[in-house]
Each structure stands twice: as structure tokens, then as C-alpha cells.
């Protein structure tokens, strides 16, 4: 736990990919160039194209799900890998190149420097720069609703709950390896952390429009997405009581070890 | 059609359903835990078919004036229970499926890594071993096919 900040900390970049053969190699190479401290793990979610071969050729470690499990199942596989291989820090990045790995350093600094924070999310909406890419107006409206709801529930400021660029420490890695939401996991993951008394914060980032392929959430499915996630939030609230093991974790290896690094 | 023929047909159909379910369980096509609700459903149907006064008494008890409606209500309730049961089973299966898939993928990665480490340790051997390994993997299936 106290390793996070040091150069010896084991750091993993998890890149879930489903039929991203055209973009995956570039994404992997970019992470390896711009964030050389991070091992790159590509979780191929049962792709039918050459995603796996491209990822391996680009120098990533590959975990290949034989059957498509959806983004939630793929992400969780990454966290399981991080758990099994004893990583101190994991960051998730999209396979389509929307996330610029140059921000990893900033995310890491924030994770290490802020005591008690278990996850740092890269937010597109924290800075007020209108020029940056922030997806369509309809989607922004949806994001704002989620942000409002989650801010109310967690009592923290959440501006970009759907951002897939997020860095986690050991406690959050273990939580996600054990339990991770299914279909559209980003929003629910923030709630899951809150339920288990883990804390997250945001740092401003800019994202790029995707270069290839299509977003997992097409516009006609947005309504379903909204409903499903709001239902998940409502039900998630009814499961407020955390399981005891995470409480133990938080009391034994919690903020104290983090403050020793930052201090 | 007389009242008696109606009852005979109803009893025959219910008996057939009950028999079918028992036979499916006997042949292990249907697991006991999924058969329980089906058994309950068919026994219920048989009771209602065989016991003449039951349906009328049941419907008057809950204030239904037309006895066949009570039959539909009972049937619908049992169907709903069955469907919910299936949804639970499907959810559990897909959860198990996810866990299995993830662990398989992680294991496969480990095997691949260990294979790479092995071939890195003995680079001369690996070239000889690799083709042998392939034929070794195929041999058992060929042998088993030959036996058939």
C-alpha cells in the first residue's frame, strides 16, 4: 500500500478492447511511450477481429476472454489480473485512443498525494474550457443528471461520472476484483465505492474524439442506459451496508499508510 | 360433450404432464430443483381436475363467481412463479459464466506466459519441442477416433 508513490510501485494500465484491431496497437504503443512505468494489459473481450494479435504485437500483455462479457466483465478481468499479480495501482483506459496517457502522471500524483482517496477520475467537465471535446449535447445532458444524482448521494463533487479514465489504488482494485457492475459500469462503480466507504476524486483532463469504431452506447440506447443506471443507483442505495472485510481493510491499511507517503 | 368426458380429458392431460415431468427427472433431463415447481404445478392441475368440488369451493372462497376464472388465476400464479424461477436461474448462470470465462482467460494468459518463460530458458530445445507439442496435442483425438 505504501508503495504507490515510489518508483518501485507496480502499476498496470488496463485497456479493455472489443473489435478494436485498428486502434489498439496505437493505443498500446502510446501508453508504453508516454507512461513507461505502467505495464499494459489488454483485455480482449471476445473480439472477432485481430484485436488480440495487434495488442500482443504492440507489446501488451493479453488476456483474452473466450466469450464476450461486456465492458463490465472485461474491466473486472483486468482488476482480477491486477489482484493476482500484486499491482499497487491500476488505471483503466479505453482501447479506442480517446484517453491520452499523458494524464496518467497527474492522476497518479493526485492518488498518492491525497490521503484517503482510493480512485482518481479524469473529468472532462472540471475545467471550463469550451474548446475541448466533450461528446454530444444529448449525452452531456445525461451525464449532468448522473453527476447531480451521484453528487447528492456521495456528498462529493462528481462532474464526470461516465469517464472511463480512472486510476485506483489497492483497496479499490480489490473491491472491483470482487464486485464490479455489469453493463455500463462507470456510474455504478462510483456508487459501489461510496457504499463500501471508499473515496474518489476528480482531476481535469481532455479527451479526444474516438478515431475508429463506434461508441458502445449508441444514441438509441441512451434511454435504456439512463433507466438501467438510475435503477441500479436506486437499488444500490438499498444495499448501503458494506461487507465487513472492506471495513477491516480500511481501518488497518487505510489513510495512515497513505499519509506517510505524502508527508 | 358431457361433464364426465371433460373431466376425464382434464385428468388425462394433468396425469400426462405429471408423468412427463417425472420421466424427465428420471432421465436426468430435468434437475430436481427445477422440477419442484413444475411438479407443484402439475399436481395442482390434477387436483383441480379430479376433485370436482375443489374449484367451485376455491372460487367462492375468494369471491370469484365464474369458476374457470379461478382456474386461470391459479395457473397464472404458478406460471409467474416458474418464470421468476427461470430468471433467477439465468442470472445465476450468467454470473457463473462470467466468473468461469474470466478465470479461463487469466489461466490461459498464465499458461502462455509460462510457455514463453520456458522457451526463453532453453531456446534450442523450444524449436524441437514446439512441433512435437503440436502433434502430441493432436495424437489423443486421432487415437480415440481410430478406436471408434
mmCIF file of C-alpha atoms in Angstrom:
data_model
loop_
_atom_site.group_PDB
_atom_site.id
_atom_site.type_symbol
_atom_site.label_atom_id
_atom_site.label_comp_id
_atom_site.label_asym_id
_atom_site.label_seq_id
_atom_site.Cartn_x
_atom_site.Cartn_y
_atom_site.Cartn_z
ATOM 1 C CA UNK A 1 0.000 0.000 0.000
ATOM 2 C CA UNK A 2 2.757 2.393 0.914
ATOM 3 C CA UNK A 3 4.362 1.547 -2.419
ATOM 4 C CA UNK A 4 2.005 3.616 -4.530
ATOM 5 C CA UNK A 5 4.120 6.710 -4.718
ATOM 6 C CA UNK A 6 7.535 5.159 -5.058
ATOM 7 C CA UNK A 7 9.206 4.262 -8.315
ATOM 8 C CA UNK A 8 9.030 0.609 -7.266
ATOM 9 C CA UNK A 9 5.242 0.591 -7.173
ATOM 10 C CA UNK A 10 3.768 -1.886 -9.599
ATOM 11 C CA UNK A 11 1.477 -0.028 -11.964
ATOM 12 C CA UNK A 12 -0.896 -1.501 -14.501
ATOM 13 C CA UNK A 13 -2.814 0.077 -17.354
ATOM 14 C CA UNK A 14 -5.954 -1.925 -18.157
ATOM 15 C CA UNK A 15 -7.233 -1.490 -21.694
ATOM 16 C CA UNK A 16 -10.476 -3.318 -22.445
ATOM 17 C CA UNK A 17 -10.995 -3.835 -26.169
ATOM 18 C CA UNK A 18 -13.755 -5.293 -28.277
ATOM 19 C CA UNK A 19 -13.084 -5.379 -32.022
ATOM 20 C CA UNK A 20 -10.602 -2.533 -31.861
ATOM 21 C CA UNK A 21 -7.991 -4.033 -34.192
ATOM 22 C CA UNK A 22 -7.462 -0.728 -35.956
ATOM 23 C CA UNK A 23 -6.835 1.397 -32.900
ATOM 24 C CA UNK A 24 -5.494 -0.964 -30.271
ATOM 25 C CA UNK A 25 -1.856 -1.107 -31.411
ATOM 26 C CA UNK A 26 -1.584 2.677 -31.482
ATOM 27 C CA UNK A 27 -3.203 2.926 -28.041
ATOM 28 C CA UNK A 28 -0.805 0.370 -26.538
ATOM 29 C CA UNK A 29 2.286 1.925 -28.101
ATOM 30 C CA UNK A 30 1.222 5.377 -26.928
ATOM 31 C CA UNK A 31 0.822 4.186 -23.335
ATOM 32 C CA UNK A 32 4.193 2.433 -23.417
ATOM 33 C CA UNK A 33 5.875 5.554 -24.776
ATOM 34 C CA UNK A 34 4.228 8.183 -22.631
ATOM 35 C CA UNK A 35 3.782 6.211 -19.405
ATOM 36 C CA UNK A 36 6.646 3.710 -19.413
ATOM 37 C CA UNK A 37 6.163 2.891 -15.704
ATOM 38 C CA UNK A 38 2.909 1.166 -16.487
ATOM 39 C CA UNK A 39 2.597 -2.413 -17.625
ATOM 40 C CA UNK A 40 -0.059 -2.572 -20.326
ATOM 41 C CA UNK A 41 -2.755 -5.213 -20.105
ATOM 42 C CA UNK A 42 -5.226 -5.544 -22.957
ATOM 43 C CA UNK A 43 -8.380 -7.432 -22.079
ATOM 44 C CA UNK A 44 -9.772 -8.694 -25.356
ATOM 45 C CA UNK A 45 -13.483 -9.113 -24.782
ATOM 46 C CA UNK A 46 -14.049 -11.938 -27.238
ATOM 47 C CA UNK A 47 -13.203 -9.902 -30.336
ATOM 48 C CA UNK A 48 -13.825 -11.442 -33.723
ATOM 49 C CA UNK A 49 -11.122 -9.405 -35.470
ATOM 50 C CA UNK A 50 -7.356 -9.240 -34.985
ATOM 51 C CA UNK A 51 -7.502 -7.187 -31.765
ATOM 52 C CA UNK A 52 -5.624 -9.822 -29.750
ATOM 53 C CA UNK A 53 -2.821 -10.250 -32.278
ATOM 54 C CA UNK A 54 -2.449 -6.490 -32.712
ATOM 55 C CA UNK A 55 -2.286 -5.961 -28.961
ATOM 56 C CA UNK A 56 0.353 -8.641 -28.470
ATOM 57 C CA UNK A 57 2.401 -7.407 -31.394
ATOM 58 C CA UNK A 58 2.344 -3.912 -29.872
ATOM 59 C CA UNK A 59 3.869 -5.332 -26.697
ATOM 60 C CA UNK A 60 0.883 -5.547 -24.367
ATOM 61 C CA UNK A 61 0.119 -8.413 -22.041
ATOM 62 C CA UNK A 62 -3.007 -10.049 -23.363
ATOM 63 C CA UNK A 63 -5.879 -11.631 -21.514
ATOM 64 C CA UNK A 64 -8.409 -12.946 -23.955
ATOM 65 C CA UNK A 65 -11.956 -13.652 -22.849
ATOM 66 C CA UNK A 66 -13.184 -16.543 -24.972
ATOM 67 C CA UNK A 67 -16.765 -15.263 -24.781
ATOM 68 C CA UNK A 68 -17.860 -11.618 -24.924
ATOM 69 C CA UNK A 69 -18.729 -10.477 -21.414
ATOM 70 C CA UNK A 70 -19.449 -6.804 -21.949
ATOM 71 C CA UNK A 71 -17.387 -3.899 -20.687
ATOM 72 C CA UNK A 72 -18.075 -4.636 -17.014
ATOM 73 C CA UNK A 73 -16.904 -8.233 -17.209
ATOM 74 C CA UNK A 74 -13.841 -7.232 -19.226
ATOM 75 C CA UNK A 75 -12.852 -4.448 -16.805
ATOM 76 C CA UNK A 76 -13.257 -6.774 -13.856
ATOM 77 C CA UNK A 77 -10.945 -9.261 -15.552
ATOM 78 C CA UNK A 78 -8.327 -6.514 -15.598
ATOM 79 C CA UNK A 79 -8.805 -5.891 -11.890
ATOM 80 C CA UNK A 80 -8.611 -9.629 -11.198
ATOM 81 C CA UNK A 81 -5.318 -9.680 -13.088
ATOM 82 C CA UNK A 82 -4.085 -6.699 -11.069
ATOM 83 C CA UNK A 83 -5.021 -8.509 -7.859
ATOM 84 C CA UNK A 84 -3.389 -11.783 -8.831
ATOM 85 C CA UNK A 85 -0.200 -10.075 -9.951
ATOM 86 C CA UNK A 86 0.033 -7.826 -6.923
ATOM 87 C CA UNK A 87 -0.245 -4.413 -8.546
ATOM 88 C CA UNK A 88 -0.306 -1.314 -6.358
ATOM 89 C CA UNK A 89 -2.009 0.949 -8.878
ATOM 90 C CA UNK A 90 -4.299 0.238 -11.811
ATOM 91 C CA UNK A 91 -5.600 2.662 -14.379
ATOM 92 C CA UNK A 92 -8.262 1.942 -16.950
ATOM 93 C CA UNK A 93 -8.028 3.447 -20.411
ATOM 94 C CA UNK A 94 -10.259 2.985 -23.439
ATOM 95 C CA UNK A 95 -8.898 0.899 -26.299
ATOM 96 C CA UNK A 96 -10.014 3.354 -28.962
ATOM 97 C CA UNK A 97 -7.496 6.053 -28.122
ATOM 98 C CA UNK A 98 -9.883 8.545 -26.517
ATOM 99 C CA UNK A 99 -7.736 8.733 -23.415
ATOM 100 C CA UNK A 100 -4.394 10.473 -23.608
ATOM 101 C CA UNK A 101 -1.852 8.570 -21.462
ATOM 102 C CA UNK A 102 -0.022 11.827 -20.755
ATOM 103 C CA UNK A 103 -2.565 12.411 -17.995
ATOM 104 C CA UNK A 104 -1.551 9.276 -16.103
ATOM 105 C CA UNK A 105 1.200 11.110 -14.287
ATOM 106 C CA UNK A 106 -1.250 13.714 -12.997
ATOM 107 C CA UNK A 107 -3.745 11.064 -11.936
ATOM 108 C CA UNK A 108 -1.014 9.171 -10.086
ATOM 109 C CA UNK A 109 0.261 12.290 -8.327
ATOM 110 C CA UNK A 110 -3.234 13.062 -7.150
ATOM 111 C CA UNK A 111 -3.863 9.493 -5.983
ATOM 112 C CA UNK A 112 -0.651 9.469 -3.958
ATOM 113 C CA UNK A 113 -0.874 12.997 -2.614
ATOM 114 C CA UNK A 114 -4.460 12.919 -1.386
ATOM 115 C CA UNK A 115 -4.810 10.849 1.771
ATOM 116 C CA UNK A 116 -7.841 8.596 1.856
ATOM 117 C CA UNK A 117 -8.543 8.791 -1.858
ATOM 118 C CA UNK A 118 -8.867 5.367 -3.486
ATOM 119 C CA UNK A 119 -9.768 6.351 -7.036
ATOM 120 C CA UNK A 120 -8.973 9.343 -9.201
ATOM 121 C CA UNK A 121 -11.231 10.011 -12.178
ATOM 122 C CA UNK A 122 -10.220 12.067 -15.182
ATOM 123 C CA UNK A 123 -13.053 14.547 -15.700
ATOM 124 C CA UNK A 124 -13.875 16.396 -18.906
ATOM 125 C CA UNK A 125 -16.082 18.904 -17.116
ATOM 126 C CA UNK A 126 -13.972 20.096 -14.222
ATOM 127 C CA UNK A 127 -12.233 22.805 -16.217
ATOM 128 C CA UNK A 128 -14.308 25.321 -18.011
ATOM 129 C CA UNK A 129 -12.624 25.064 -21.387
ATOM 130 C CA UNK A 130 -15.332 25.047 -24.010
ATOM 131 C CA UNK A 131 -12.988 24.165 -26.822
ATOM 132 C CA UNK A 132 -12.356 20.634 -25.630
ATOM 133 C CA UNK A 133 -14.143 17.589 -26.939
ATOM 134 C CA UNK A 134 -16.967 16.553 -24.628
ATOM 135 C CA UNK A 135 -19.260 14.325 -26.695
ATOM 136 C CA UNK A 136 -22.725 15.204 -27.961
ATOM 137 C CA UNK A 137 -25.180 17.602 -26.301
ATOM 138 C CA UNK A 138 -27.717 14.860 -25.540
ATOM 139 C CA UNK A 139 -25.094 12.733 -23.879
ATOM 140 C CA UNK A 140 -23.799 15.714 -21.903
ATOM 141 C CA UNK A 141 -27.319 16.263 -20.552
ATOM 142 C CA UNK A 142 -27.468 12.648 -19.428
ATOM 143 C CA UNK A 143 -24.048 12.904 -17.836
ATOM 144 C CA UNK A 144 -25.142 16.027 -15.968
ATOM 145 C CA UNK A 145 -28.139 14.185 -14.500
ATOM 146 C CA UNK A 146 -25.939 11.336 -13.306
ATOM 147 C CA UNK A 147 -23.423 13.830 -11.941
ATOM 148 C CA UNK A 148 -26.136 15.641 -9.968
ATOM 149 C CA UNK A 149 -27.586 12.419 -8.564
ATOM 150 C CA UNK A 150 -24.205 10.988 -7.607
ATOM 151 C CA UNK A 151 -23.027 14.241 -6.059
ATOM 152 C CA UNK A 152 -26.159 14.266 -3.912
ATOM 153 C CA UNK A 153 -25.710 10.669 -2.829
ATOM 154 C CA UNK A 154 -21.989 10.657 -2.194
ATOM 155 C CA UNK A 155 -21.728 14.165 -0.803
ATOM 156 C CA UNK A 156 -18.698 14.708 -3.017
ATOM 157 C CA UNK A 157 -18.454 16.738 -6.185
ATOM 158 C CA UNK A 158 -18.853 14.422 -9.154
ATOM 159 C CA UNK A 159 -18.734 16.120 -12.559
ATOM 160 C CA UNK A 160 -17.944 13.288 -14.988
ATOM 161 C CA UNK A 161 -19.386 10.011 -13.708
ATOM 162 C CA UNK A 162 -19.198 8.303 -17.105
ATOM 163 C CA UNK A 163 -15.494 8.952 -17.603
ATOM 164 C CA UNK A 164 -13.648 5.699 -18.228
ATOM 165 C CA UNK A 165 -10.263 7.167 -17.353
ATOM 166 C CA UNK A 166 -9.796 6.258 -13.729
ATOM 167 C CA UNK A 167 -6.928 5.223 -11.534
ATOM 168 C CA UNK A 168 -7.347 3.047 -8.474
ATOM 169 C CA UNK A 169 -5.229 2.009 -5.520
ATOM 170 C CA UNK A 170 -5.009 -1.437 -3.967
ATOM 171 C CA UNK A 171 -8.190 -1.152 -1.937
ATOM 172 C CA UNK A 172 -10.264 -0.199 -4.951
ATOM 173 C CA UNK A 173 -8.541 -2.855 -7.091
ATOM 174 C CA UNK A 174 -9.555 -5.488 -4.556
ATOM 175 C CA UNK A 175 -13.101 -4.172 -4.352
ATOM 176 C CA UNK A 176 -13.500 -4.177 -8.145
ATOM 177 C CA UNK A 177 -11.941 -7.619 -8.497
ATOM 178 C CA UNK A 178 -14.564 -8.849 -6.062
ATOM 179 C CA UNK A 179 -17.562 -6.930 -7.325
ATOM 180 C CA UNK A 180 -17.913 -4.835 -10.460
ATOM 181 C CA UNK A 181 -21.088 -3.646 -12.191
ATOM 182 C CA UNK A 182 -22.201 -5.372 -15.386
ATOM 183 C CA UNK A 183 -23.354 -3.431 -18.394
ATOM 184 C CA UNK A 184 -22.458 0.228 -18.120
ATOM 185 C CA UNK A 185 -20.197 0.144 -15.119
ATOM 186 C CA UNK A 186 -18.683 3.624 -14.756
ATOM 187 C CA UNK A 187 -21.543 5.349 -12.987
ATOM 188 C CA UNK A 188 -22.343 2.395 -10.781
ATOM 189 C CA UNK A 189 -18.702 1.876 -9.850
ATOM 190 C CA UNK A 190 -18.661 5.310 -8.193
ATOM 191 C CA UNK A 191 -21.730 4.331 -6.190
ATOM 192 C CA UNK A 192 -20.201 0.959 -5.349
ATOM 193 C CA UNK A 193 -17.164 2.711 -3.931
ATOM 194 C CA UNK A 194 -19.346 5.032 -1.886
ATOM 195 C CA UNK A 195 -21.291 2.079 -0.487
ATOM 196 C CA UNK A 196 -18.022 0.481 0.594
ATOM 197 C CA UNK A 197 -16.786 3.748 2.085
ATOM 198 C CA UNK A 198 -14.045 4.215 -0.456
ATOM 199 C CA UNK A 199 -13.415 7.729 -1.724
ATOM 200 C CA UNK A 200 -12.864 9.090 -5.179
ATOM 201 C CA UNK A 201 -11.907 12.484 -6.544
ATOM 202 C CA UNK A 202 -11.513 14.047 -9.966
ATOM 203 C CA UNK A 203 -8.783 15.784 -11.902
ATOM 204 C CA UNK A 204 -9.390 17.739 -15.117
ATOM 205 C CA UNK A 205 -8.461 16.020 -18.369
ATOM 206 C CA UNK A 206 -9.186 16.493 -22.039
ATOM 207 C CA UNK A 207 -10.371 13.596 -24.116
ATOM 208 C CA UNK A 208 -10.051 13.082 -27.834
ATOM 209 C CA UNK A 209 -12.883 12.116 -30.131
ATOM 210 C CA UNK A 210 -12.639 8.441 -30.984
ATOM 211 C CA UNK A 211 -10.672 7.729 -34.112
ATOM 212 C CA UNK A 212 -12.263 4.456 -35.193
ATOM 213 C CA UNK A 213 -15.250 2.290 -34.444
ATOM 214 C CA UNK A 214 -18.398 3.281 -32.650
ATOM 215 C CA UNK A 215 -19.126 4.075 -29.050
ATOM 216 C CA UNK A 216 -20.545 1.244 -27.004
ATOM 217 C CA UNK A 217 -23.543 3.465 -26.304
ATOM 218 C CA UNK A 218 -25.373 4.347 -29.499
ATOM 219 C CA UNK A 219 -27.885 7.153 -29.263
ATOM 220 C CA UNK A 220 -30.997 4.994 -29.454
ATOM 221 C CA UNK A 221 -29.822 3.018 -26.478
ATOM 222 C CA UNK A 222 -29.252 6.091 -24.352
ATOM 223 C CA UNK A 223 -32.735 5.951 -22.878
ATOM 224 C CA UNK A 224 -32.262 2.347 -21.853
ATOM 225 C CA UNK A 225 -28.865 3.267 -20.457
ATOM 226 C CA UNK A 226 -30.307 6.102 -18.368
ATOM 227 C CA UNK A 227 -33.102 3.950 -16.984
ATOM 228 C CA UNK A 228 -30.882 0.991 -16.257
ATOM 229 C CA UNK A 229 -28.267 3.046 -14.446
ATOM 230 C CA UNK A 230 -30.826 5.050 -12.467
ATOM 231 C CA UNK A 231 -32.451 1.767 -11.397
ATOM 232 C CA UNK A 232 -29.046 0.418 -10.447
ATOM 233 C CA UNK A 233 -28.370 3.555 -8.419
ATOM 234 C CA UNK A 234 -31.714 3.265 -6.624
ATOM 235 C CA UNK A 235 -31.146 -0.382 -5.827
ATOM 236 C CA UNK A 236 -27.522 0.233 -4.950
ATOM 237 C CA UNK A 237 -28.686 2.679 -2.306
ATOM 238 C CA UNK A 238 -30.712 -0.072 -0.647
ATOM 239 C CA UNK A 239 -27.527 -2.105 -0.232
ATOM 240 C CA UNK A 240 -25.901 0.535 1.872
ATOM 241 C CA UNK A 241 -24.298 -1.707 4.486
ATOM 242 C CA UNK A 242 -20.773 -2.571 3.385
ATOM 243 C CA UNK A 243 -19.428 -6.075 3.752
ATOM 244 C CA UNK A 244 -17.244 -6.346 6.777
ATOM 245 C CA UNK A 245 -13.999 -7.263 5.008
ATOM 246 C CA UNK A 246 -13.670 -3.881 3.346
ATOM 247 C CA UNK A 247 -14.269 -2.107 6.602
ATOM 248 C CA UNK A 248 -11.422 -4.120 8.079
ATOM 249 C CA UNK A 249 -9.212 -3.227 5.163
ATOM 250 C CA UNK A 250 -9.951 0.434 5.542
ATOM 251 C CA UNK A 251 -9.160 0.514 9.233
ATOM 252 C CA UNK A 252 -5.938 -1.483 9.067
ATOM 253 C CA UNK A 253 -4.367 -0.241 5.874
ATOM 254 C CA UNK A 254 -6.224 2.981 5.346
ATOM 255 C CA UNK A 255 -5.194 6.602 5.396
ATOM 256 C CA UNK A 256 -2.249 6.128 7.766
ATOM 257 C CA UNK A 257 -0.069 4.445 5.166
ATOM 258 C CA UNK A 258 -1.035 6.998 2.581
ATOM 259 C CA UNK A 259 -0.137 9.939 4.749
ATOM 260 C CA UNK A 260 3.346 8.530 5.242
ATOM 261 C CA UNK A 261 3.993 8.898 1.528
ATOM 262 C CA UNK A 262 2.507 12.304 1.107
ATOM 263 C CA UNK A 263 4.142 13.639 4.265
ATOM 264 C CA UNK B 1 -69.508 -33.119 -24.613
ATOM 265 C CA UNK B 2 -70.674 -34.312 -21.238
ATOM 266 C CA UNK B 3 -69.287 -33.193 -17.945
ATOM 267 C CA UNK B 4 -67.748 -36.633 -17.426
ATOM 268 C CA UNK B 5 -65.760 -36.650 -20.686
ATOM 269 C CA UNK B 6 -64.495 -33.175 -19.849
ATOM 270 C CA UNK B 7 -63.212 -34.370 -16.502
ATOM 271 C CA UNK B 8 -61.683 -37.491 -17.998
ATOM 272 C CA UNK B 9 -59.791 -35.391 -20.543
ATOM 273 C CA UNK B 10 -58.676 -32.904 -17.864
ATOM 274 C CA UNK B 11 -57.461 -35.725 -15.626
ATOM 275 C CA UNK B 12 -55.699 -37.444 -18.525
ATOM 276 C CA UNK B 13 -53.899 -34.222 -19.534
ATOM 277 C CA UNK B 14 -52.817 -33.474 -15.957
ATOM 278 C CA UNK B 15 -51.637 -37.057 -15.464
ATOM 279 C CA UNK B 16 -49.727 -36.832 -18.742
ATOM 280 C CA UNK B 17 -47.975 -33.635 -17.612
ATOM 281 C CA UNK B 18 -47.113 -35.120 -14.232
ATOM 282 C CA UNK B 19 -45.838 -38.304 -15.870
ATOM 283 C CA UNK B 20 -43.775 -36.331 -18.398
ATOM 284 C CA UNK B 21 -42.115 -34.308 -15.650
ATOM 285 C CA UNK B 22 -41.341 -37.373 -13.535
ATOM 286 C CA UNK B 23 -39.918 -39.124 -16.580
ATOM 287 C CA UNK B 24 -37.746 -36.096 -17.461
ATOM 288 C CA UNK B 25 -36.370 -36.076 -13.923
ATOM 289 C CA UNK B 26 -35.781 -39.839 -14.057
ATOM 290 C CA UNK B 27 -33.809 -39.469 -17.283
ATOM 291 C CA UNK B 28 -31.878 -36.578 -15.721
ATOM 292 C CA UNK B 29 -33.034 -34.185 -18.439
ATOM 293 C CA UNK B 30 -34.593 -32.025 -15.746
ATOM 294 C CA UNK B 31 -32.839 -31.290 -12.465
ATOM 295 C CA UNK B 32 -34.851 -31.883 -9.294
ATOM 296 C CA UNK B 33 -34.514 -28.290 -8.170
ATOM 297 C CA UNK B 34 -36.131 -27.030 -11.364
ATOM 298 C CA UNK B 35 -38.665 -29.860 -11.335
ATOM 299 C CA UNK B 36 -40.136 -28.931 -7.954
ATOM 300 C CA UNK B 37 -42.180 -26.004 -9.243
ATOM 301 C CA UNK B 38 -43.275 -27.989 -12.278
ATOM 302 C CA UNK B 39 -44.359 -30.852 -10.050
ATOM 303 C CA UNK B 40 -46.304 -28.451 -7.870
ATOM 304 C CA UNK B 41 -47.994 -27.046 -10.986
ATOM 305 C CA UNK B 42 -48.998 -30.423 -12.387
ATOM 306 C CA UNK B 43 -50.203 -31.762 -9.021
ATOM 307 C CA UNK B 44 -52.285 -28.621 -8.606
ATOM 308 C CA UNK B 45 -53.821 -29.163 -12.051
ATOM 309 C CA UNK B 46 -54.514 -32.826 -11.305
ATOM 310 C CA UNK B 47 -56.191 -31.938 -8.019
ATOM 311 C CA UNK B 48 -58.399 -29.348 -9.683
ATOM 312 C CA UNK B 49 -59.307 -31.797 -12.474
ATOM 313 C CA UNK B 50 -60.027 -34.801 -10.249
ATOM 314 C CA UNK B 51 -61.678 -33.169 -7.266
ATOM 315 C CA UNK B 52 -64.945 -31.882 -8.597
ATOM 316 C CA UNK B 53 -65.921 -29.514 -5.815
ATOM 317 C CA UNK B 54 -62.467 -28.013 -5.220
ATOM 318 C CA UNK B 55 -62.504 -25.415 -7.971
ATOM 319 C CA UNK B 56 -66.037 -24.226 -7.127
ATOM 320 C CA UNK B 57 -65.232 -24.053 -3.433
ATOM 321 C CA UNK B 58 -61.948 -22.291 -4.092
ATOM 322 C CA UNK B 59 -63.557 -19.691 -6.343
ATOM 323 C CA UNK B 60 -66.428 -18.973 -3.973
ATOM 324 C CA UNK B 61 -63.918 -18.704 -1.122
ATOM 325 C CA UNK B 62 -62.049 -15.849 -2.825
ATOM 326 C CA UNK B 63 -65.216 -14.357 -4.289
ATOM 327 C CA UNK B 64 -64.833 -15.377 -7.932
ATOM 328 C CA UNK B 65 -68.253 -16.051 -9.446
ATOM 329 C CA UNK B 66 -67.070 -17.856 -12.562
ATOM 330 C CA UNK B 67 -65.019 -20.944 -11.530
ATOM 331 C CA UNK B 68 -62.901 -21.157 -14.723
ATOM 332 C CA UNK B 69 -61.525 -17.698 -13.853
ATOM 333 C CA UNK B 70 -60.228 -19.146 -10.602
ATOM 334 C CA UNK B 71 -58.516 -21.846 -12.655
ATOM 335 C CA UNK B 72 -56.841 -19.191 -14.811
ATOM 336 C CA UNK B 73 -55.804 -17.246 -11.724
ATOM 337 C CA UNK B 74 -54.187 -20.325 -10.195
ATOM 338 C CA UNK B 75 -52.498 -21.231 -13.480
ATOM 339 C CA UNK B 76 -51.233 -17.672 -13.991
ATOM 340 C CA UNK B 77 -49.825 -17.554 -10.466
ATOM 341 C CA UNK B 78 -47.934 -20.787 -10.990
ATOM 342 C CA UNK B 79 -46.650 -19.633 -14.403
ATOM 343 C CA UNK B 80 -45.362 -16.403 -12.879
ATOM 344 C CA UNK B 81 -43.565 -18.345 -10.169
ATOM 345 C CA UNK B 82 -41.989 -20.565 -12.814
ATOM 346 C CA UNK B 83 -40.876 -17.598 -14.929
ATOM 347 C CA UNK B 84 -39.333 -15.815 -11.973
ATOM 348 C CA UNK B 85 -37.596 -19.038 -11.086
ATOM 349 C CA UNK B 86 -36.127 -19.196 -14.596
ATOM 350 C CA UNK B 87 -34.968 -15.577 -14.471
ATOM 351 C CA UNK B 88 -33.172 -16.335 -11.233
ATOM 352 C CA UNK B 89 -31.594 -19.403 -12.782
ATOM 353 C CA UNK B 90 -30.495 -17.431 -15.862
ATOM 354 C CA UNK B 91 -28.994 -14.667 -13.710
ATOM 355 C CA UNK B 92 -27.083 -17.171 -11.660
ATOM 356 C CA UNK B 93 -25.898 -18.971 -14.773
ATOM 357 C CA UNK B 94 -24.669 -15.798 -16.445
ATOM 358 C CA UNK B 95 -22.854 -14.825 -13.244
ATOM 359 C CA UNK B 96 -21.178 -18.214 -13.091
ATOM 360 C CA UNK B 97 -20.456 -17.971 -16.785
ATOM 361 C CA UNK B 98 -18.721 -14.618 -16.304
ATOM 362 C CA UNK B 99 -16.564 -15.906 -13.460
ATOM 363 C CA UNK B 100 -15.609 -19.006 -15.440
ATOM 364 C CA UNK B 101 -14.779 -17.001 -18.554
ATOM 365 C CA UNK B 102 -12.618 -14.574 -16.588
ATOM 366 C CA UNK B 103 -10.722 -17.305 -14.801
ATOM 367 C CA UNK B 104 -10.236 -19.232 -18.016
ATOM 368 C CA UNK B 105 -8.827 -16.139 -19.707
ATOM 369 C CA UNK B 106 -6.466 -15.427 -16.807
ATOM 370 C CA UNK B 107 -5.309 -19.038 -16.690
ATOM 371 C CA UNK B 108 -4.715 -19.051 -20.420
ATOM 372 C CA UNK B 109 -2.569 -15.928 -20.050
ATOM 373 C CA UNK B 110 -0.578 -17.623 -17.279
ATOM 374 C CA UNK B 111 -0.020 -20.718 -19.384
ATOM 375 C CA UNK B 112 1.109 -18.596 -22.312
ATOM 376 C CA UNK B 113 3.497 -16.641 -20.092
ATOM 377 C CA UNK B 114 4.971 -19.775 -18.566
ATOM 378 C CA UNK B 115 5.387 -21.260 -22.035
ATOM 379 C CA UNK B 116 7.280 -18.133 -23.092
ATOM 380 C CA UNK B 117 9.446 -18.299 -19.978
ATOM 381 C CA UNK B 118 10.240 -21.946 -20.668
ATOM 382 C CA UNK B 119 11.207 -21.340 -24.255
ATOM 383 C CA UNK B 120 13.303 -18.349 -23.170
ATOM 384 C CA UNK B 121 15.189 -20.606 -20.740
ATOM 385 C CA UNK B 122 16.017 -23.214 -23.349
ATOM 386 C CA UNK B 123 15.915 -21.566 -26.766
ATOM 387 C CA UNK B 124 17.451 -24.539 -28.575
ATOM 388 C CA UNK B 125 15.014 -27.052 -27.137
ATOM 389 C CA UNK B 126 11.965 -24.968 -27.823
ATOM 390 C CA UNK B 127 12.317 -25.236 -31.597
ATOM 391 C CA UNK B 128 12.404 -29.001 -31.337
ATOM 392 C CA UNK B 129 9.688 -29.142 -28.739
ATOM 393 C CA UNK B 130 7.205 -26.857 -30.448
ATOM 394 C CA UNK B 131 6.250 -29.078 -33.413
ATOM 395 C CA UNK B 132 6.271 -32.175 -31.214
ATOM 396 C CA UNK B 133 3.962 -30.396 -28.834
ATOM 397 C CA UNK B 134 1.503 -29.839 -31.650
ATOM 398 C CA UNK B 135 1.417 -33.447 -32.751
ATOM 399 C CA UNK B 136 1.256 -34.504 -29.109
ATOM 400 C CA UNK B 137 -1.894 -32.447 -28.714
ATOM 401 C CA UNK B 138 -3.491 -33.995 -31.762
ATOM 402 C CA UNK B 139 -2.485 -37.592 -31.156
ATOM 403 C CA UNK B 140 -5.035 -38.498 -28.462
ATOM 404 C CA UNK B 141 -8.001 -37.348 -30.530
ATOM 405 C CA UNK B 142 -6.751 -39.223 -33.557
ATOM 406 C CA UNK B 143 -6.286 -42.323 -31.441
ATOM 407 C CA UNK B 144 -9.738 -42.051 -29.918
ATOM 408 C CA UNK B 145 -11.282 -41.567 -33.341
ATOM 409 C CA UNK B 146 -9.429 -44.623 -34.610
ATOM 410 C CA UNK B 147 -10.854 -46.656 -31.757
ATOM 411 C CA UNK B 148 -14.364 -45.789 -32.748
#
